[in-house]
mmCIF file of C-alpha atoms and ligand atoms in Angstrom:
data_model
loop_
_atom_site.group_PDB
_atom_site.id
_atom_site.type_symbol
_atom_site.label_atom_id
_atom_site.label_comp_id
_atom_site.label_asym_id
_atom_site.label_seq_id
_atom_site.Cartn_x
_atom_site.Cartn_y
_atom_site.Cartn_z
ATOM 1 C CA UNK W 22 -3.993 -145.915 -96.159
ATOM 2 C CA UNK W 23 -5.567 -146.011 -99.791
ATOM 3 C CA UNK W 24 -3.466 -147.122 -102.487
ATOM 4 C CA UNK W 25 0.301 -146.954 -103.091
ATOM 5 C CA UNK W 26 0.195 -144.276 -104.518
ATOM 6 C CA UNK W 27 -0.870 -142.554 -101.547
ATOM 7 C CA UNK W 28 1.121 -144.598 -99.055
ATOM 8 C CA UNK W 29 4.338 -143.885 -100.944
ATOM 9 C CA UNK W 30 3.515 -139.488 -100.640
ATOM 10 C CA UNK W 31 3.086 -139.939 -97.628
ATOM 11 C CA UNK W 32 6.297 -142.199 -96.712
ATOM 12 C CA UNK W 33 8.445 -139.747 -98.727
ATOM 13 C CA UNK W 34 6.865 -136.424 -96.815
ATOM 14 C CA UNK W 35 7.770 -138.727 -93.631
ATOM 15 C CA UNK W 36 11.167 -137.872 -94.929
ATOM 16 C CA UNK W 37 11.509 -134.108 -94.268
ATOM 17 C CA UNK W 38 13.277 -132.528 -91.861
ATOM 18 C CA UNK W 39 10.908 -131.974 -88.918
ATOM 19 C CA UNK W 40 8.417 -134.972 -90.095
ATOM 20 C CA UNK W 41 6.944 -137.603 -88.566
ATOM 21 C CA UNK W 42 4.191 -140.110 -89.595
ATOM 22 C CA UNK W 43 1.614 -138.263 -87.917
ATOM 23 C CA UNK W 44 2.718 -134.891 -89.758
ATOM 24 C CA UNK W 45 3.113 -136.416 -92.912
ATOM 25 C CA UNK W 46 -0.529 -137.669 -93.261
ATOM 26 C CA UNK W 47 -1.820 -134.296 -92.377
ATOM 27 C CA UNK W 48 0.102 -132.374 -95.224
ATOM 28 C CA UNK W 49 -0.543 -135.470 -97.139
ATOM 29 C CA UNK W 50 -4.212 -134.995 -96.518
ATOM 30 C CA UNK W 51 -4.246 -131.319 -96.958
ATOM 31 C CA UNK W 52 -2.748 -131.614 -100.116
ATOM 32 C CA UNK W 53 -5.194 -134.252 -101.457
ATOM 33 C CA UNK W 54 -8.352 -132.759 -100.544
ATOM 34 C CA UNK W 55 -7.724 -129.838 -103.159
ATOM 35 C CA UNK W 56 -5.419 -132.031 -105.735
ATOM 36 C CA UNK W 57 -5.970 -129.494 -108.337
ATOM 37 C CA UNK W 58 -5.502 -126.498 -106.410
ATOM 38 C CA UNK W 59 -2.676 -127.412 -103.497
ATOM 39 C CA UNK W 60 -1.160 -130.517 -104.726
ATOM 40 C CA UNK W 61 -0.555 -130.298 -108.129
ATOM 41 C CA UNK W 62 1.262 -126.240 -107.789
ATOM 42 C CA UNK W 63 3.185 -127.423 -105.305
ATOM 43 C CA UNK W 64 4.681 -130.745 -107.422
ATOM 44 C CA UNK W 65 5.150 -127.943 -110.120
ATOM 45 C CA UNK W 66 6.988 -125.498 -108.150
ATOM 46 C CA UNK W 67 9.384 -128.834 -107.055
ATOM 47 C CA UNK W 68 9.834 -129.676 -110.606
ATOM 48 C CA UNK W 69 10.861 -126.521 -111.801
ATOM 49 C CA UNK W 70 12.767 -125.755 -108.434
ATOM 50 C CA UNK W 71 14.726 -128.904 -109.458
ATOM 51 C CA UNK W 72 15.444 -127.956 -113.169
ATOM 52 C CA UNK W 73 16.677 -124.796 -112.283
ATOM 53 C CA UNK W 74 18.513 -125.296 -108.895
ATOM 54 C CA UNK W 75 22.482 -124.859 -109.268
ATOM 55 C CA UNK W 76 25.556 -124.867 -106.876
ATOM 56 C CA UNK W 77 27.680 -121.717 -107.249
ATOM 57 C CA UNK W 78 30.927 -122.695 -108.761
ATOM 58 C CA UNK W 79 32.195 -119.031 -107.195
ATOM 59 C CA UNK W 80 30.860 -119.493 -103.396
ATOM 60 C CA UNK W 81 28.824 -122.840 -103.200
ATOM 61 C CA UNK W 82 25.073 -120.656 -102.497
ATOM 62 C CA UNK W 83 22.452 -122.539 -104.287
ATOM 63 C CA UNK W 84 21.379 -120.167 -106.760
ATOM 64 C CA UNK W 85 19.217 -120.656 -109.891
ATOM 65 C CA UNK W 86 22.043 -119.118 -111.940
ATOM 66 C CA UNK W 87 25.642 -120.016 -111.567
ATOM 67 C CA UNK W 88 27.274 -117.724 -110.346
ATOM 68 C CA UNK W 89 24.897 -117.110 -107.994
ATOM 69 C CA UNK W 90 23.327 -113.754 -107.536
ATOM 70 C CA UNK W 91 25.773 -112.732 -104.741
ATOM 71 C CA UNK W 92 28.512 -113.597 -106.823
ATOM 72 C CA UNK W 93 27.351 -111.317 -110.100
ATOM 73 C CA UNK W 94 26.512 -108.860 -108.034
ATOM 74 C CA UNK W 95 28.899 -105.714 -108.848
ATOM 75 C CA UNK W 96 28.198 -104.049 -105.781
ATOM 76 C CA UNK W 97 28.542 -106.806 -103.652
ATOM 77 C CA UNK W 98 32.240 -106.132 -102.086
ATOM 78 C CA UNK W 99 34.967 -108.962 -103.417
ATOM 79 C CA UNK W 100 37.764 -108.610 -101.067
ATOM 80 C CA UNK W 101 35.197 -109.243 -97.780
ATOM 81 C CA UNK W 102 34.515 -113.137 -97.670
ATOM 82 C CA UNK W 103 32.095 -114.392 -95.163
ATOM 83 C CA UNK W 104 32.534 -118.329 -94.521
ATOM 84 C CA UNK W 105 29.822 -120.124 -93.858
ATOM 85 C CA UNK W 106 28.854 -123.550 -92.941
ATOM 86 C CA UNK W 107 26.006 -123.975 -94.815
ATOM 87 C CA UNK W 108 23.294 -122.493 -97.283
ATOM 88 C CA UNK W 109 20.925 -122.118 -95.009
ATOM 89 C CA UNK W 110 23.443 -120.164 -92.828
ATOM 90 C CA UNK W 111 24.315 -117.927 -96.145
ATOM 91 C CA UNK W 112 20.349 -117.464 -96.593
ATOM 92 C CA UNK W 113 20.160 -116.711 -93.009
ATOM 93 C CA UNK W 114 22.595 -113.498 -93.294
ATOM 94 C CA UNK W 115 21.228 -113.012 -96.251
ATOM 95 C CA UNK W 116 17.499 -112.090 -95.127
ATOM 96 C CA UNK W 117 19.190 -110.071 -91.818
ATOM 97 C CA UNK W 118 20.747 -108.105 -94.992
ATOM 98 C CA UNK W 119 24.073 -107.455 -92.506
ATOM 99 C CA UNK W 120 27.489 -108.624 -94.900
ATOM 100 C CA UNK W 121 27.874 -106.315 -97.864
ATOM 101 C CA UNK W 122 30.683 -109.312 -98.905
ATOM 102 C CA UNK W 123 30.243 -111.879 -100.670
ATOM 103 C CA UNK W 124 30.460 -115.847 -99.841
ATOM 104 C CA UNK W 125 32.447 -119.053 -98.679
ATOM 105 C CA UNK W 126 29.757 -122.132 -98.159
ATOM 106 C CA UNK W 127 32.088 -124.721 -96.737
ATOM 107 C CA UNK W 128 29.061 -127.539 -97.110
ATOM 108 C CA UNK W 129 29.842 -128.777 -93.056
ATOM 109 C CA UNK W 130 32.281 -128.737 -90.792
ATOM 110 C CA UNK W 131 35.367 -130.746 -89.831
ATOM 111 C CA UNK W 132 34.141 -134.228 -87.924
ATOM 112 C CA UNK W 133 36.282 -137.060 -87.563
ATOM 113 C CA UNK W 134 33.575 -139.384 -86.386
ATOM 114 C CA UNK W 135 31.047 -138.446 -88.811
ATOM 115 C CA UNK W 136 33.844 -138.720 -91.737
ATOM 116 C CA UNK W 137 34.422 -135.670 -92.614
ATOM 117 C CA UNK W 138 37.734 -134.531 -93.741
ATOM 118 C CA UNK W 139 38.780 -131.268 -95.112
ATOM 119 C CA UNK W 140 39.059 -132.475 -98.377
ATOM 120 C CA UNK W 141 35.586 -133.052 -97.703
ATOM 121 C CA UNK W 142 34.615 -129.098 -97.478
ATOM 122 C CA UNK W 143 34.798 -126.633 -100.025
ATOM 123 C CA UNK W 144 36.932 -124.092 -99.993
ATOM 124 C CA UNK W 145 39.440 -124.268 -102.807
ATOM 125 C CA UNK W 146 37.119 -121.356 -104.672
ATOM 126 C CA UNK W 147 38.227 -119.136 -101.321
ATOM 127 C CA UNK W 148 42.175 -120.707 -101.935
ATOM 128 C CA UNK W 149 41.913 -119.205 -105.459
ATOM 129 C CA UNK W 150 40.809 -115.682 -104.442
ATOM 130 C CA UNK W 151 43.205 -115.364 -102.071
ATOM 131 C CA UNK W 152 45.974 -116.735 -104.456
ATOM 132 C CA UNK W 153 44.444 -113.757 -106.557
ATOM 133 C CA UNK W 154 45.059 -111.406 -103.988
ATOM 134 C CA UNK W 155 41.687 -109.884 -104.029
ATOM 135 C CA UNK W 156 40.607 -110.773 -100.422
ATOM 136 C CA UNK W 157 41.325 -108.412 -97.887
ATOM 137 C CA UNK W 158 39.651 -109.560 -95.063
ATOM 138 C CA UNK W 159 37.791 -113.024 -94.305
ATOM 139 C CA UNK W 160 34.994 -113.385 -91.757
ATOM 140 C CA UNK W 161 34.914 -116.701 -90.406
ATOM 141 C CA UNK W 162 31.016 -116.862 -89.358
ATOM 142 C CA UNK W 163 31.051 -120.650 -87.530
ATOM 143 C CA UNK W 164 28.533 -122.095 -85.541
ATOM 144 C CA UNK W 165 29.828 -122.188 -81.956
ATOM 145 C CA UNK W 166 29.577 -125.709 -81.879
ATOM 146 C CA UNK W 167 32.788 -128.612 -80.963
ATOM 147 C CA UNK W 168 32.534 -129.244 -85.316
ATOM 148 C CA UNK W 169 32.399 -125.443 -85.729
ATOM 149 C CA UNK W 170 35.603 -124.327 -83.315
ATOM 150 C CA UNK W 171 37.806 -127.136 -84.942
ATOM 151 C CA UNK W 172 36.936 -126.242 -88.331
ATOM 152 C CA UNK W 173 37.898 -122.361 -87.676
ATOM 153 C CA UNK W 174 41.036 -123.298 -86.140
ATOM 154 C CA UNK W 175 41.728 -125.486 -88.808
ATOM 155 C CA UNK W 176 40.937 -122.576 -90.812
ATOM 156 C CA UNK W 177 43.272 -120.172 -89.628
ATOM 157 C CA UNK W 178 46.058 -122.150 -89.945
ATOM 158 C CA UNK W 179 45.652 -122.439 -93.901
ATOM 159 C CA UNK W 180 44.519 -118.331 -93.818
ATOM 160 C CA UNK W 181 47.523 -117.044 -91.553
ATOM 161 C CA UNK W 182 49.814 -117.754 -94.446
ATOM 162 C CA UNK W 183 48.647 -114.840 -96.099
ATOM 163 C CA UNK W 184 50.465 -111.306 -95.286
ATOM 164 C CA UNK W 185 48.325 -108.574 -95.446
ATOM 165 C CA UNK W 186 45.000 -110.560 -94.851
ATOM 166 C CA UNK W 187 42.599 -109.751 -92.038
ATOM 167 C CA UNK W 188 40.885 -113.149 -90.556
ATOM 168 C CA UNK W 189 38.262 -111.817 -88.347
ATOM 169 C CA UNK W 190 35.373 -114.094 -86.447
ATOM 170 C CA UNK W 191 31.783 -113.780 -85.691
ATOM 171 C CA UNK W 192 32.125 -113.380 -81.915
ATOM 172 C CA UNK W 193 29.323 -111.847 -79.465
ATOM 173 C CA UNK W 194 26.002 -113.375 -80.150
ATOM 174 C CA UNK W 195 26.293 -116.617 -81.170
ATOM 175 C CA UNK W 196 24.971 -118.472 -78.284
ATOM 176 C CA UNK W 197 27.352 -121.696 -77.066
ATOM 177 C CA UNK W 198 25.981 -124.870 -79.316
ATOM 178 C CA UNK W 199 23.840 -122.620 -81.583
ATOM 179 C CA UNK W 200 23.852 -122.786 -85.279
ATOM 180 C CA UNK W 201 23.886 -119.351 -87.278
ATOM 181 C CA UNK W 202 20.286 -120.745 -88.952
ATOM 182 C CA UNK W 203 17.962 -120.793 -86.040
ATOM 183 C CA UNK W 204 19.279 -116.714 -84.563
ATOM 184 C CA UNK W 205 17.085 -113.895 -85.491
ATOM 185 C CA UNK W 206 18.288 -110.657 -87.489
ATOM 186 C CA UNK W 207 19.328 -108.578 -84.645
ATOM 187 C CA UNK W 208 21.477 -111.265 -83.113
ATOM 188 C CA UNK W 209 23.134 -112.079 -86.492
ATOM 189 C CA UNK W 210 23.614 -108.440 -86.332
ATOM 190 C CA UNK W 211 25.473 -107.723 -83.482
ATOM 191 C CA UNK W 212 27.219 -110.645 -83.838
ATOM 192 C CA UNK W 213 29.088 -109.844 -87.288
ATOM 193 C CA UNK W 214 28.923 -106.222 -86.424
ATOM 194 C CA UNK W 215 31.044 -106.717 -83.074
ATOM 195 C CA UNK W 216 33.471 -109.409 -85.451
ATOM 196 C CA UNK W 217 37.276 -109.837 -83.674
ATOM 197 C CA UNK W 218 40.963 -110.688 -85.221
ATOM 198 C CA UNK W 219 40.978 -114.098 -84.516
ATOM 199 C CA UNK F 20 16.789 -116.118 -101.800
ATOM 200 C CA UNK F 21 18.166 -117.012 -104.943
ATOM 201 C CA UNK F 22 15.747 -117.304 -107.947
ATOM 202 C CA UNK F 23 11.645 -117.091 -108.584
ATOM 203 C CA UNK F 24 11.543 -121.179 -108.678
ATOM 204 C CA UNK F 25 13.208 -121.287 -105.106
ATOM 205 C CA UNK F 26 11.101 -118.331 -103.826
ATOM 206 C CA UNK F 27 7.910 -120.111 -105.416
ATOM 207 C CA UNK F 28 8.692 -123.610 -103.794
ATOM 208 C CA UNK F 29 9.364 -121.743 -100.307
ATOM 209 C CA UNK F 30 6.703 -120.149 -100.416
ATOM 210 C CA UNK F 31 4.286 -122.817 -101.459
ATOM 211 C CA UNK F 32 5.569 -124.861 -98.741
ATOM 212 C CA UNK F 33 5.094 -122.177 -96.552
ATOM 213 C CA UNK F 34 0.997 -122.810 -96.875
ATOM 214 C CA UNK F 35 1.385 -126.473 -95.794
ATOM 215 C CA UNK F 36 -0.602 -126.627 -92.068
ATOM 216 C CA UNK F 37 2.175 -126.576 -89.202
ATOM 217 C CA UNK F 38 4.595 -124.602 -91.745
ATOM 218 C CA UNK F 39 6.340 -120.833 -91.114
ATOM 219 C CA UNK F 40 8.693 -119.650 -92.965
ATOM 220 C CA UNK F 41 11.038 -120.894 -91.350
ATOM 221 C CA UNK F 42 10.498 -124.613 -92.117
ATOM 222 C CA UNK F 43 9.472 -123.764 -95.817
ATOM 223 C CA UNK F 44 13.008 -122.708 -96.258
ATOM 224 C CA UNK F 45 14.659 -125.908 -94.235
ATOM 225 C CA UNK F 46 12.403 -127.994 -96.000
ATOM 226 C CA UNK F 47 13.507 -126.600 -99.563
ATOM 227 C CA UNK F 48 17.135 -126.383 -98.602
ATOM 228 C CA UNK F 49 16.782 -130.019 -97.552
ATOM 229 C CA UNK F 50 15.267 -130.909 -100.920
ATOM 230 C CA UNK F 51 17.519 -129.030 -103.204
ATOM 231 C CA UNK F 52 20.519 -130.007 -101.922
ATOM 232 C CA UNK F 53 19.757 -133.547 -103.725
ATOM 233 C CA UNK F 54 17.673 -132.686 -106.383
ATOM 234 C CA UNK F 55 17.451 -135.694 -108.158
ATOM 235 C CA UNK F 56 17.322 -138.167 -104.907
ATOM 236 C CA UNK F 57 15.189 -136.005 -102.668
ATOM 237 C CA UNK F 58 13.138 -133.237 -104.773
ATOM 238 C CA UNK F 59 12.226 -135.103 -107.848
ATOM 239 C CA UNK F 60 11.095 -138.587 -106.216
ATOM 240 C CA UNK F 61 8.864 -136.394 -104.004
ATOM 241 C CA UNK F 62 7.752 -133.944 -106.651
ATOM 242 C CA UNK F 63 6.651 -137.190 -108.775
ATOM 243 C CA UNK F 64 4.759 -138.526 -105.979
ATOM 244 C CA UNK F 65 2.630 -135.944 -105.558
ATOM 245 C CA UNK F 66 2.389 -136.026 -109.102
ATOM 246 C CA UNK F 67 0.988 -139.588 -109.038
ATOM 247 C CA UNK F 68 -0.954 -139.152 -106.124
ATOM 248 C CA UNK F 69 -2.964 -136.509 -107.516
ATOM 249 C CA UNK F 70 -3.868 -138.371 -110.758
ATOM 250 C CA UNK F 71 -5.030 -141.407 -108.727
ATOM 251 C CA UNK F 72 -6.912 -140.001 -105.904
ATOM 252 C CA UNK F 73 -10.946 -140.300 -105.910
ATOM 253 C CA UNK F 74 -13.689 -139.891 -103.342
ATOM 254 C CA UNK F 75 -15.580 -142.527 -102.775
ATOM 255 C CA UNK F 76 -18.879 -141.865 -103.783
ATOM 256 C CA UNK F 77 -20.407 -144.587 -101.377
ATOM 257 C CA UNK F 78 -18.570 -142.983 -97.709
ATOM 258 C CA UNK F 79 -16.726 -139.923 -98.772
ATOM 259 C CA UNK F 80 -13.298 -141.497 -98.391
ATOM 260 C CA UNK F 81 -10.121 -140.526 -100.198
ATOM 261 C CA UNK F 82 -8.638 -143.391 -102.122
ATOM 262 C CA UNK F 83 -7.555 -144.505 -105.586
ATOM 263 C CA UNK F 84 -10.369 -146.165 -106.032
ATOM 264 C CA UNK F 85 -14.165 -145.825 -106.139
ATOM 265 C CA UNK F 86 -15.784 -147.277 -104.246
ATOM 266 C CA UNK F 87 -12.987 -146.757 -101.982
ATOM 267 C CA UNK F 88 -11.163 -150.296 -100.420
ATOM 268 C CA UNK F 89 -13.083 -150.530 -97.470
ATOM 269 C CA UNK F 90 -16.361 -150.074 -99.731
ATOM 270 C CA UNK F 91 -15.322 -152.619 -101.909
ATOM 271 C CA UNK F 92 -13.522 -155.298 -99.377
ATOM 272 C CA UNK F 93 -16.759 -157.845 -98.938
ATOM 273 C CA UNK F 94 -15.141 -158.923 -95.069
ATOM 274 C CA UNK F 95 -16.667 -155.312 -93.590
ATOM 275 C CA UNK F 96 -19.873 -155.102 -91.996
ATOM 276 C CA UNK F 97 -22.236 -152.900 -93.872
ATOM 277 C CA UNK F 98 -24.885 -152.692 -91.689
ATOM 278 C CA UNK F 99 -22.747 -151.367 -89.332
ATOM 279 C CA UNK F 100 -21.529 -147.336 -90.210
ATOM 280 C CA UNK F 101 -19.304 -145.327 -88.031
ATOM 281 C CA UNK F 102 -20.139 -141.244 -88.813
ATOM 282 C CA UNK F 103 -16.755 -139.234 -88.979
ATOM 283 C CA UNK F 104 -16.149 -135.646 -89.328
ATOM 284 C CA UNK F 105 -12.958 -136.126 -91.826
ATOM 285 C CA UNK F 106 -11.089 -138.510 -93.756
ATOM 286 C CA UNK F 107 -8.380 -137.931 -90.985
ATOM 287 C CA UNK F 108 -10.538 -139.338 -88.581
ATOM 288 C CA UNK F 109 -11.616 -142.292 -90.541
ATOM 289 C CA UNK F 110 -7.543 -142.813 -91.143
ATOM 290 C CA UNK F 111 -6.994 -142.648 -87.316
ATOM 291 C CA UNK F 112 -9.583 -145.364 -86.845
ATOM 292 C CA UNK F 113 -8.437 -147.779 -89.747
ATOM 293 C CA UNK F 114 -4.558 -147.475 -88.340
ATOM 294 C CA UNK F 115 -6.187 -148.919 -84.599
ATOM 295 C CA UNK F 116 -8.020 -151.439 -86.675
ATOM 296 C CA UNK F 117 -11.056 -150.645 -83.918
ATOM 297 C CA UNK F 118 -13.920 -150.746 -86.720
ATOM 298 C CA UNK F 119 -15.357 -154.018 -89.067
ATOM 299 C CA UNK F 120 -17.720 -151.628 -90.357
ATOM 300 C CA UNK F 121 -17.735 -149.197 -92.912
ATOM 301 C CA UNK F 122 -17.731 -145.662 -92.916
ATOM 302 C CA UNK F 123 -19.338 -142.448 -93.838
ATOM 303 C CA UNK F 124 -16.978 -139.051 -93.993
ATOM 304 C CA UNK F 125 -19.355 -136.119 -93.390
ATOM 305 C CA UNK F 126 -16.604 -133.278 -94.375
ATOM 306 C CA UNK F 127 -17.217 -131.173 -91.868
ATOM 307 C CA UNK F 128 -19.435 -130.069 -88.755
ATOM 308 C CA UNK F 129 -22.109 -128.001 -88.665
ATOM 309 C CA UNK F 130 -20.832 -124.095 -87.969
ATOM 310 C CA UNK F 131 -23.159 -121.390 -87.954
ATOM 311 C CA UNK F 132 -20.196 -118.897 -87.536
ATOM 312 C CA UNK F 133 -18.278 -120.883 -90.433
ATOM 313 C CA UNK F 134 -21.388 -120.944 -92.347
ATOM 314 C CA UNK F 135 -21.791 -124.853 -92.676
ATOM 315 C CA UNK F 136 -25.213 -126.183 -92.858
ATOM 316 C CA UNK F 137 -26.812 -129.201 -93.102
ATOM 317 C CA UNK F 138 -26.797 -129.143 -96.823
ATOM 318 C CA UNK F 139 -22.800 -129.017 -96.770
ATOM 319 C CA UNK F 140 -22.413 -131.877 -94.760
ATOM 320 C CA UNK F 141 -22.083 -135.255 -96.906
ATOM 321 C CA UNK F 142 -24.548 -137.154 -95.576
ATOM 322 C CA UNK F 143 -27.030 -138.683 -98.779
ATOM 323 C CA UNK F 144 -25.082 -141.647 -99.396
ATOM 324 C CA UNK F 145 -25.919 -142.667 -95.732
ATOM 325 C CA UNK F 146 -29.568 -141.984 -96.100
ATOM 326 C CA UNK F 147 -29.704 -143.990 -99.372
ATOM 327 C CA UNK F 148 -27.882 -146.877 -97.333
ATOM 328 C CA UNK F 149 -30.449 -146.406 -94.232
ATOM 329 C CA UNK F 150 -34.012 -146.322 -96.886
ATOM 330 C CA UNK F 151 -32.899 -149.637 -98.366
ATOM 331 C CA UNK F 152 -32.823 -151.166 -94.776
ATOM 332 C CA UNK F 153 -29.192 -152.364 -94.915
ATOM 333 C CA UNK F 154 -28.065 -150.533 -91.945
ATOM 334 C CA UNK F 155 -28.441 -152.054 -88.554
ATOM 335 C CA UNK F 156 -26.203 -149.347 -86.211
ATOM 336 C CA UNK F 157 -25.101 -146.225 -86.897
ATOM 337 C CA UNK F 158 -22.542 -145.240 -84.812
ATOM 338 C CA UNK F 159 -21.430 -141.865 -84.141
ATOM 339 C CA UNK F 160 -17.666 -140.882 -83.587
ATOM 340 C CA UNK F 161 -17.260 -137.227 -83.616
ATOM 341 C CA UNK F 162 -15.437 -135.181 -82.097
ATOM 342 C CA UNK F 163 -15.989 -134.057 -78.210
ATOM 343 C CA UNK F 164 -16.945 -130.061 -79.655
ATOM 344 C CA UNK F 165 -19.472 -127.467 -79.561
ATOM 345 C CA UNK F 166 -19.880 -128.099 -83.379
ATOM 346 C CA UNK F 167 -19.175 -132.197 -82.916
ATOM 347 C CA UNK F 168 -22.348 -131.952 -80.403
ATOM 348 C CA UNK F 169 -24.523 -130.362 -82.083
ATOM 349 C CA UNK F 170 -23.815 -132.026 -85.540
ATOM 350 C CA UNK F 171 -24.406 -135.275 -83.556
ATOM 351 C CA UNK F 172 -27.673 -134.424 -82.300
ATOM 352 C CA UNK F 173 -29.047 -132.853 -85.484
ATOM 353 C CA UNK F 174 -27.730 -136.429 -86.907
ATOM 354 C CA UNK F 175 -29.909 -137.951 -84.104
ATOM 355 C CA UNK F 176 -32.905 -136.183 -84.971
ATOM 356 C CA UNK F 177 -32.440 -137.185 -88.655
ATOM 357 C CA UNK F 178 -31.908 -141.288 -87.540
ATOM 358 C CA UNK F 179 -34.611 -141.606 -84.858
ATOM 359 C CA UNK F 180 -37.027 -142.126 -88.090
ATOM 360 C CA UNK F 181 -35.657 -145.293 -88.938
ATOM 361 C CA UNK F 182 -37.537 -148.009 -86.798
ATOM 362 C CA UNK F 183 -35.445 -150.732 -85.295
ATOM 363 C CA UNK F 184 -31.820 -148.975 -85.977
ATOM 364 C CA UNK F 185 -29.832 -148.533 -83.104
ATOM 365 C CA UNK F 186 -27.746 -145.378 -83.128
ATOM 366 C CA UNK F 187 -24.757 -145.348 -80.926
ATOM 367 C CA UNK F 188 -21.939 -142.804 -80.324
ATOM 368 C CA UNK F 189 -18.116 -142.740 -79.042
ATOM 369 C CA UNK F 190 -18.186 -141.745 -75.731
ATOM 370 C CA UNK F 191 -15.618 -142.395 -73.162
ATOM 371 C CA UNK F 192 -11.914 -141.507 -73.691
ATOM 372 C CA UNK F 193 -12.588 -138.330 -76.335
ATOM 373 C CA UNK F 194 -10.898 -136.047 -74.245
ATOM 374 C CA UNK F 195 -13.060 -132.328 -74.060
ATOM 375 C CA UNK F 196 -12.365 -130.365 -76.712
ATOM 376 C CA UNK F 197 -10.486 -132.964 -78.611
ATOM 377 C CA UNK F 198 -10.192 -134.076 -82.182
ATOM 378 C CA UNK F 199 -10.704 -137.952 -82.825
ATOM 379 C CA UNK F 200 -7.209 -138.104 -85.250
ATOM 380 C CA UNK F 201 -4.963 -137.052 -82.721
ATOM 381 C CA UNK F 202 -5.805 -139.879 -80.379
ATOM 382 C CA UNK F 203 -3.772 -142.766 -79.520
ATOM 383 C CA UNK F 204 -4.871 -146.430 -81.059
ATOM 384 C CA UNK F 205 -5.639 -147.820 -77.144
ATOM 385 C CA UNK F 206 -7.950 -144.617 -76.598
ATOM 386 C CA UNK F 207 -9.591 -144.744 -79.831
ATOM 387 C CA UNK F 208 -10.297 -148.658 -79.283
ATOM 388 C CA UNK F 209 -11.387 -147.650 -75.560
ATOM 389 C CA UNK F 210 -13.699 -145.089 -77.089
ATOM 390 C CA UNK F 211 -15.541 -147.503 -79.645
ATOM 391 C CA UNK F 212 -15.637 -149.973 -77.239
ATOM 392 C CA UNK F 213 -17.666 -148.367 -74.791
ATOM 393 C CA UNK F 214 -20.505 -146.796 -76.706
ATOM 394 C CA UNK F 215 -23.578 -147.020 -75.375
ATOM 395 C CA UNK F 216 -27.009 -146.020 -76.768
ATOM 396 C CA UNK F 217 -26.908 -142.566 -78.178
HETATM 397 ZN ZN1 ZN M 12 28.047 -117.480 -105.439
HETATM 398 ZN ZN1 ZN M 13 -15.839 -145.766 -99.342
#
């Protein structure tokens, strides 16, 4: 529809999580009826999103400083670690404002048929605080999910060899095949707040 | 969450139509987890985009060129001019491939409340078009809407000067109430194919 140039935004917005062709023309239309004033900001904003983006070398968050603000943050409590599946799951807790801890991302979860290993998930930066000794208790915070249970267990087994270390679970709250992302504040809430041993 | 230049791009996206929050920030996440594959490609598109786009001075079109390419392309019928409310409907038309003609985008409706007139509506190049005696049938696809109706009849009032053109509109399959660009290709063609004298 109109030149390549056109054709090719709007293939790429057809992309995005959520998109389809009939989506992507709209924004793609939206955006090029005011090229000065909506398009162009917005390809700014993604350029200088993309020169500044980095991936916590501390707790995998991605942070436009490394470590990540979460990480540098002296009052942010180093010996509770929340593990997370994802970013958006760590954003998600974040905004609720519920963990005074800081971080694990793990980047996924264990699945053998999608190919992922645990190699595959990061969580040496965890391996090397607790080699430290300066965790004292780790929240596993898992979607409740087939991917999410086996990761946890798998989990445990590597965190049980530590004496002294509390490995406690998001329980109550997390509805059966729900990902942390999608639950509102109050639910995130109640859910670390009524955490278990595991 | 994590930096001005993430906060920016959220909320940026955040203004897109059919955007919350909530799918600004899965939408960023998704893009700045790949950076250079996924932000950047898309970030240069719009970048491109914006330098080429034009509106056709002739119809009102957006295109990277002007006069746009159905203008320009010799094989349409220019004495034959389908009247659109947007460049989203003329899109919608030109993916059924229902129209030989060309087009003219009026970029808008009229809207007392809204405070759209006659004078806002893009409408010269058509009277140019119809004083030089080029034009054999105008025909009129707007939408089925209080503003759609009476933009169409102060249209009609407007055309009824010219001797000897026949003015025609869309009629069956708009549904009440409905916009033309969310229709499907066989209702669209249904719809052009049964005008009848407006
Ligand atoms: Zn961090
Ligand atoms: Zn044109």
């Amino acid at each position: 529809m109109g030149g390549q140039e056109i054709e090719q935004l709007i293939r790429l917005l057809g992309r995005l999580p959520g998109f389809g062709p009939r989506s992507a023309r709209r924004v793609a239309l939206y955006l090029l009826r005011e090229p000065h004033t909506r398009l162009a900001p917005l390809a700014r904003a993604m350029e200088r999103a993309g020169e500044a983006i980095r991936t916590c070398s501390s707790c995998g968050n991605l942070d436009t400083s490394d470590p990540c603000h979460i990480c540098s943050d002296p009052l942010r409590d180093k010996g509770l670690v929340c593990v997370v599946e994802t970013v958006g799951d760590l954003w998600a807790l974040e905004r609720a404002g519920v963990h005074r801890g800081v971080y694990q991302v793990l980047g996924g979860t264990l699945s053998p048929l999608a190919g992922v290993g645990p190699e595959d998930l990061n969580v040496s930066a965890l391996l090397t605080r607790l080699h430290e000794g300066s965790v004292r208790e780790v929240i596993l915070a898992l979607g409740a999910t087939v991917e999410g249970a086996s990761t946890m267990h798998w989990l445990m087994d590597r965190l049980e060899t530590y004496e002294g270390l509390t490995i406690s679970r998001v329980a109550q709250g997390v509805p059966m095949g729900g990902a942390l992302d999608v639950l509102d504040d109050g639910t995130l809430a109640a859910a670390l707040g009524a955490r278990r041993p595991a």
